[in-house]
Amino acid sequence: MPIHLKTNARLKHFLLVFPLLVIAVFTLELLPWGQTWLVQPWTAFIADISAGAMRLFDDRVLAQGKLIWDQPSGFGVAIEAGCNGIEAAIILMAAMLAFPATWRQRLIGITLGLTTVQGLNILRIISLFYLGQWNRTVFEWAHLYVWQALIMLDVLLVFLFWLRWVSRQTNGESPALETSS
């Protein structure tokens, strides 16, 4: 089969499977049991990890459930849907599962990708917590515009790096050094 026909088939497969996976997993996430068994525990875990990281340099920070707050000032943030990294994770996993690759490649990509996305999301939560204490207007702007875009850009970049890695493995190229012509 010519390469361009194989590429077109892979693209058609991706364009069909990716939106179906996104819709299916978002639907599962939004169901009451998805909220109870996945979203709420994950959000509390992310709040605990974020607060734990902040306590390394600020012992006044507490977390309970989805809330993180500063004891002396009482200022706090609640990690709501869209801010817990689950939606970004769903999009990344759906893209990697929809793309024709081996299960090993997918597992490696999803593991490293989710670690990257969630690591950045924890930095997002920490920065927003301190921005909110400093200036509410800057907090809102960073929350609604800057960090939303950065998280989605992270998902895109992780996916593109993974695609390049998969392509090199599939074509038998060495990922170590590139030679230019």
CSV table of C-alpha atoms in Angstrom, one decimal:
chain,number,residue,atom,x,y,z
A,1,MET,CA,0.0,0.0,0.0
A,2,PRO,CA,1.4,3.4,-0.9
A,3,ILE,CA,2.5,5.5,2.0
A,4,HIS,CA,0.1,8.4,1.4
A,5,LEU,CA,-2.9,5.9,1.4
A,6,LYS,CA,-1.6,4.4,4.7
A,7,THR,CA,-1.3,7.9,6.1
A,8,ASN,CA,-4.8,8.8,5.0
A,9,ALA,CA,-6.2,5.7,6.6
A,10,ARG,CA,-4.5,6.4,9.9
A,11,LEU,CA,-5.8,10.0,9.8
A,12,LYS,CA,-9.3,8.9,9.1
A,13,HIS,CA,-9.1,6.3,11.9
A,14,PHE,CA,-7.9,9.0,14.3
A,15,LEU,CA,-10.5,11.5,13.3
A,16,LEU,CA,-13.3,9.0,13.8
A,17,VAL,CA,-12.0,7.3,17.0
A,18,PHE,CA,-10.7,10.4,18.9
A,19,PRO,CA,-14.0,12.3,19.2
A,20,LEU,CA,-15.9,9.1,20.0
A,21,LEU,CA,-13.5,8.4,22.9
A,22,VAL,CA,-13.6,12.0,24.1
A,23,ILE,CA,-17.4,11.9,24.2
A,24,ALA,CA,-17.6,8.5,25.8
A,25,VAL,CA,-15.1,9.3,28.6
A,26,PHE,CA,-16.5,12.8,29.3
A,27,THR,CA,-19.9,11.2,29.6
A,28,LEU,CA,-18.6,8.6,32.1
A,29,GLU,CA,-16.9,11.4,34.0
A,30,LEU,CA,-20.1,13.4,34.3
A,31,LEU,CA,-22.2,10.5,35.6
A,32,PRO,CA,-22.9,10.5,39.3
A,33,TRP,CA,-20.7,7.5,40.0
A,34,GLY,CA,-17.9,9.0,37.9
A,35,GLN,CA,-18.0,12.1,40.0
A,36,THR,CA,-18.1,10.0,43.3
A,37,TRP,CA,-15.5,7.4,42.4
A,38,LEU,CA,-13.1,9.4,40.2
A,39,VAL,CA,-13.5,13.2,40.1
A,40,GLN,CA,-14.0,13.9,43.8
A,41,PRO,CA,-11.2,11.7,45.1
A,42,TRP,CA,-8.8,12.8,42.4
A,43,THR,CA,-9.6,16.5,43.1
A,44,ALA,CA,-9.0,16.0,46.8
A,45,PHE,CA,-5.7,14.2,46.0
A,46,ILE,CA,-4.6,17.1,43.8
A,47,ALA,CA,-5.5,19.6,46.6
A,48,ASP,CA,-3.5,17.5,49.1
A,49,ILE,CA,-0.5,17.3,46.8
A,50,SER,CA,-0.6,21.0,46.0
A,51,ALA,CA,-1.0,22.0,49.7
A,52,GLY,CA,1.8,19.5,50.6
A,53,ALA,CA,4.1,21.2,48.1
A,54,MET,CA,3.2,24.6,49.4
A,55,ARG,CA,3.8,23.5,53.0
A,56,LEU,CA,7.4,22.9,52.1
A,57,PHE,CA,7.9,26.7,52.2
A,58,ASP,CA,4.6,27.9,53.8
A,59,ASP,CA,3.4,26.0,56.9
A,60,ARG,CA,0.2,28.1,57.0
A,61,VAL,CA,-1.5,26.3,54.1
A,62,LEU,CA,-4.2,23.7,54.8
A,63,ALA,CA,-6.3,21.4,52.5
A,64,GLN,CA,-9.5,19.5,53.0
A,65,GLY,CA,-11.4,17.9,50.1
A,66,LYS,CA,-11.2,20.2,47.2
A,67,LEU,CA,-10.3,23.3,49.3
A,68,ILE,CA,-6.9,24.9,50.0
A,69,TRP,CA,-6.7,27.9,52.3
A,70,ASP,CA,-4.3,30.1,54.1
A,71,GLN,CA,-4.9,29.9,57.9
A,72,PRO,CA,-4.1,33.5,59.0
A,73,SER,CA,-5.9,35.3,56.2
A,74,GLY,CA,-8.6,32.8,55.6
A,75,PHE,CA,-8.1,33.1,51.8
A,76,GLY,CA,-8.9,29.9,50.0
A,77,VAL,CA,-9.4,28.4,46.6
A,78,ALA,CA,-11.7,25.5,45.6
A,79,ILE,CA,-10.4,23.2,42.9
A,80,GLU,CA,-13.5,22.8,40.6
A,81,ALA,CA,-14.2,20.8,37.5
A,82,GLY,CA,-11.9,21.9,34.7
A,83,CYS,CA,-9.2,22.8,37.2
A,84,ASN,CA,-8.3,19.3,38.5
A,85,GLY,CA,-6.6,18.2,35.3
A,86,ILE,CA,-9.1,15.5,34.5
A,87,GLU,CA,-10.4,17.1,31.3
A,88,ALA,CA,-6.9,17.6,30.0
A,89,ALA,CA,-6.0,14.0,30.9
A,90,ILE,CA,-9.1,12.7,29.0
A,91,ILE,CA,-8.2,14.6,25.9
A,92,LEU,CA,-4.6,13.4,26.0
A,93,MET,CA,-5.5,9.8,26.7
A,94,ALA,CA,-8.2,9.8,24.0
A,95,ALA,CA,-5.7,11.1,21.4
A,96,MET,CA,-3.1,8.5,22.3
A,97,LEU,CA,-5.6,5.7,22.3
A,98,ALA,CA,-7.1,6.8,19.0
A,99,PHE,CA,-3.7,7.0,17.2
A,100,PRO,CA,-2.5,3.7,15.7
A,101,ALA,CA,0.4,2.7,18.0
A,102,THR,CA,1.4,-0.4,20.0
A,103,TRP,CA,-0.1,-0.8,23.5
A,104,ARG,CA,3.3,-0.4,24.9
A,105,GLN,CA,3.8,2.9,23.1
A,106,ARG,CA,0.4,4.1,24.3
A,107,LEU,CA,1.1,3.1,27.9
A,108,ILE,CA,4.4,4.9,28.0
A,109,GLY,CA,2.9,8.0,26.4
A,110,ILE,CA,-0.1,8.1,28.7
A,111,THR,CA,2.0,7.5,31.8
A,112,LEU,CA,4.6,10.2,31.0
A,113,GLY,CA,1.9,12.5,29.5
A,114,LEU,CA,-0.4,12.4,32.5
A,115,THR,CA,2.6,12.9,34.8
A,116,THR,CA,3.6,16.0,32.8
A,117,VAL,CA,0.0,17.4,32.6
A,118,GLN,CA,-0.7,16.9,36.3
A,119,GLY,CA,2.7,18.3,37.3
A,120,LEU,CA,2.0,21.4,35.4
A,121,ASN,CA,-1.5,21.5,36.9
A,122,ILE,CA,-0.1,21.4,40.4
A,123,LEU,CA,2.1,24.4,39.5
A,124,ARG,CA,-1.0,26.1,38.2
A,125,ILE,CA,-2.9,25.6,41.4
A,126,ILE,CA,0.0,26.8,43.6
A,127,SER,CA,0.6,29.9,41.5
A,128,LEU,CA,-3.2,30.7,41.4
A,129,PHE,CA,-3.4,30.3,45.2
A,130,TYR,CA,-0.7,32.9,45.7
A,131,LEU,CA,-1.9,35.2,42.9
A,132,GLY,CA,-5.4,35.2,44.5
A,133,GLN,CA,-3.9,36.4,47.8
A,134,TRP,CA,-2.0,39.1,46.1
A,135,ASN,CA,-4.4,40.5,43.5
A,136,ARG,CA,-7.9,39.1,42.7
A,137,THR,CA,-8.0,40.7,39.2
A,138,VAL,CA,-4.7,39.1,38.2
A,139,PHE,CA,-5.9,35.8,39.7
A,140,GLU,CA,-9.0,35.8,37.5
A,141,TRP,CA,-7.1,36.7,34.4
A,142,ALA,CA,-4.4,34.1,35.0
A,143,HIS,CA,-7.0,31.5,35.9
A,144,LEU,CA,-9.4,32.1,33.0
A,145,TYR,CA,-6.9,32.8,30.2
A,146,VAL,CA,-3.3,32.1,30.9
A,147,TRP,CA,-3.4,28.8,32.7
A,148,GLN,CA,-6.3,27.3,30.6
A,149,ALA,CA,-4.2,27.9,27.4
A,150,LEU,CA,-1.0,26.6,29.0
A,151,ILE,CA,-2.6,23.4,30.2
A,152,MET,CA,-4.1,22.7,26.7
A,153,LEU,CA,-0.8,23.7,25.1
A,154,ASP,CA,0.9,21.2,27.3
A,155,VAL,CA,-1.5,18.5,26.2
A,156,LEU,CA,-0.8,19.3,22.5
A,157,LEU,CA,3.0,19.4,23.0
A,158,VAL,CA,3.0,16.1,24.9
A,159,PHE,CA,0.9,14.5,22.1
A,160,LEU,CA,3.2,15.9,19.4
A,161,PHE,CA,6.4,14.7,21.1
A,162,TRP,CA,4.8,11.3,21.6
A,163,LEU,CA,3.8,11.2,17.9
A,164,ARG,CA,7.3,11.9,16.9
A,165,TRP,CA,8.6,9.2,19.3
A,166,VAL,CA,6.1,6.7,17.9
A,167,SER,CA,7.0,7.6,14.3
A,168,ARG,CA,10.7,7.2,15.0
A,169,GLN,CA,10.1,3.8,16.6
A,170,THR,CA,7.8,2.7,13.8
A,171,ASN,CA,10.3,3.7,11.1
A,172,GLY,CA,13.2,2.2,13.0
A,173,GLU,CA,15.0,5.5,13.5
A,174,SER,CA,17.2,6.1,16.5
A,175,PRO,CA,15.8,8.8,18.7
A,176,ALA,CA,19.2,9.7,20.0
A,177,LEU,CA,20.8,11.9,17.3
A,178,GLU,CA,19.3,13.4,14.2
A,179,THR,CA,21.3,14.0,11.1
A,180,SER,CA,20.4,16.9,8.8
A,181,SER,CA,20.8,16.8,5.0
